Amino acid sequence: MKIGVPKEIKDQEGRVAMTPAGARRFAEAGHTVCIESGAGSGSGFADQEYLDAGARLGDAAAAWDNELVLKVKEPLESEYGYLQGQMLFTYLHLAGVTRTLTEVLLRQGTTAIAYETLEDSAGRLLLLAPMSAIAGNMAASIGAYYLARTQGGKGVQLGEVLGVRHGRVLIVGDGTVAQHAAQSAYGLGAQVAVAGLDPAKGETLRGKTGKDLEFFLSTPEAVAAHVKEADLVIGAVLRHGARADFVVTEAMVKTLAPGSVVVDVSIDQGGCIATSRPTSHSHPTYQLHGVTHYCVTNMPGAYPRTSTLALTEAVLPYALRLASRGLQAMKGDEGFGKALNACQGWITYKPVAEALGLMERYRAYSDL
């Protein structure tokens, strides 16, 4: 199969969907790979490394003009013209954005396969997990940075000073993002509370951090009480492939003290904090109700080398299967099949159709 890897063009996005080692694996399996020149530079991979691995170089048009296109982030408007019915394997987050991209994918007959909805037999999101872990690690350190008075924050350090923990961090969610954010915040020396739905995860977190980490069941009343006392609120809610729920309301945000910080990692799926709106690495924050909001939609892009290595290791086995068998690779693998979001002009992942109000455009892939 002919495979293309375009350069990512999202703001300050340095990740790439294939390493030179991955290109070699495809070449050894008999596939041809076209990498857009410079696609790997942000992650520290030179064009010559791809050539040495058996790939060829081209411009953006050449990278997109293939049977299977591998990316990291969703196509932006300037890339819509390249969508010509090929298979596209990338993060799409269709439920968290406007209808426009979905409508383009349907109109162009793109076979859209989303990293974030692929599951294993246990229901785990294997291709989302590495980026969730990195974003969770980032959330605590970013929040700590913007809490500094010099950055417009309230001047509270997340840290242990002579045995006393300073700074209150509330993490809303109990998945991978939340677990890594909790470990990072606790490691900095903050007081950490986690709002979740699974008490067993709370016990696991205490075992990985410390017995004084607080875990409580996420109810509106409990979340509101903890928000009011927090210095940093981290949004880490995830619904598989669907839009995130607003767990933290605008009224709750208004109770935060001036100079507090919100980091909404859920923003790719629409955000779980009602006052969140997408931001970029170039313009990462805004102020609302006296609170600094950080809602960058490609957080792991800030650490492209680490992110690329973690992501491509997870994606490679599935990408190789697609290259060898096309959509037949999903037969007998229900979890892989859940990655298919659009095909033959139809939305094939129900949570996306529901989130966008496009159920009339939904059809199960088995019915096509």
GROMACS .gro file of N, CA and C in nm, residues 94-95 99 239-243 347 349-362:
model
   69
   94LEU      N    1  -1.378   1.438   1.671
   94LEU     CA    2  -1.488   1.499   1.597
   94LEU      C    3  -1.600   1.549   1.688
   95ALA      N    4  -1.622   1.482   1.800
   95ALA     CA    5  -1.731   1.522   1.889
   95ALA      C    6  -1.703   1.654   1.960
   99ARG      N    7  -1.910   2.102   1.335
   99ARG     CA    8  -1.947   2.001   1.235
   99ARG      C    9  -1.861   2.006   1.109
  239ARG      N   10  -1.524   1.104   2.795
  239ARG     CA   11  -1.626   1.008   2.755
  239ARG      C   12  -1.581   0.953   2.621
  240HIS      N   13  -1.571   0.823   2.607
  240HIS     CA   14  -1.513   0.761   2.489
  240HIS      C   15  -1.574   0.816   2.361
  241GLY      N   16  -1.495   0.897   2.288
  241GLY     CA   17  -1.536   0.946   2.158
  241GLY      C   18  -1.646   1.051   2.159
  242ALA      N   19  -1.701   1.080   2.275
  242ALA     CA   20  -1.814   1.173   2.285
  242ALA      C   21  -1.768   1.306   2.344
  243ARG      N   22  -1.858   1.404   2.340
  243ARG     CA   23  -1.825   1.533   2.399
  243ARG      C   24  -1.817   1.519   2.550
  347ILE      N   25  -2.127   0.872   0.903
  347ILE     CA   26  -2.064   0.863   1.034
  347ILE      C   27  -2.086   0.722   1.085
  349TYR      N   28  -1.945   0.607   1.390
  349TYR     CA   29  -1.923   0.599   1.535
  349TYR      C   30  -2.034   0.678   1.602
  350LYS      N   31  -2.126   0.607   1.667
  350LYS     CA   32  -2.250   0.667   1.715
  350LYS      C   33  -2.231   0.786   1.809
  351PRO      N   34  -2.137   0.781   1.906
  351PRO     CA   35  -2.121   0.897   1.995
  351PRO      C   36  -2.089   1.026   1.921
  352VAL      N   37  -2.017   1.017   1.809
  352VAL     CA   38  -1.989   1.136   1.729
  352VAL      C   39  -2.117   1.191   1.667
  353ALA      N   40  -2.196   1.104   1.607
  353ALA     CA   41  -2.322   1.147   1.546
  353ALA      C   42  -2.414   1.210   1.650
  354GLU      N   43  -2.420   1.151   1.768
  354GLU     CA   44  -2.504   1.205   1.875
  354GLU      C   45  -2.454   1.341   1.920
  355ALA      N   46  -2.324   1.355   1.939
  355ALA     CA   47  -2.267   1.480   1.987
  355ALA      C   48  -2.289   1.595   1.890
  356LEU      N   49  -2.285   1.564   1.760
  356LEU     CA   50  -2.298   1.668   1.657
  356LEU      C   51  -2.442   1.686   1.610
  357GLY      N   52  -2.534   1.608   1.664
  357GLY     CA   53  -2.672   1.618   1.620
  357GLY      C   54  -2.691   1.572   1.477
  358LEU      N   55  -2.616   1.470   1.438
  358LEU     CA   56  -2.619   1.421   1.299
  358LEU      C   57  -2.657   1.272   1.294
  359MET      N   58  -2.751   1.232   1.376
  359MET     CA   59  -2.789   1.092   1.376
  359MET      C   60  -2.847   1.046   1.241
  360GLU      N   61  -2.901   1.141   1.163
  360GLU     CA   62  -2.952   1.103   1.031
  360GLU      C   63  -2.838   1.065   0.936
  361ARG      N   64  -2.713   1.100   0.974
  361ARG     CA   65  -2.598   1.065   0.892
  361ARG      C   66  -2.521   0.947   0.949
  362TYR      N   67  -2.580   0.881   1.050
  362TYR     CA   68  -2.511   0.767   1.115
  362TYR      C   69  -2.556   0.636   1.053
   0.00000   0.00000   0.00000
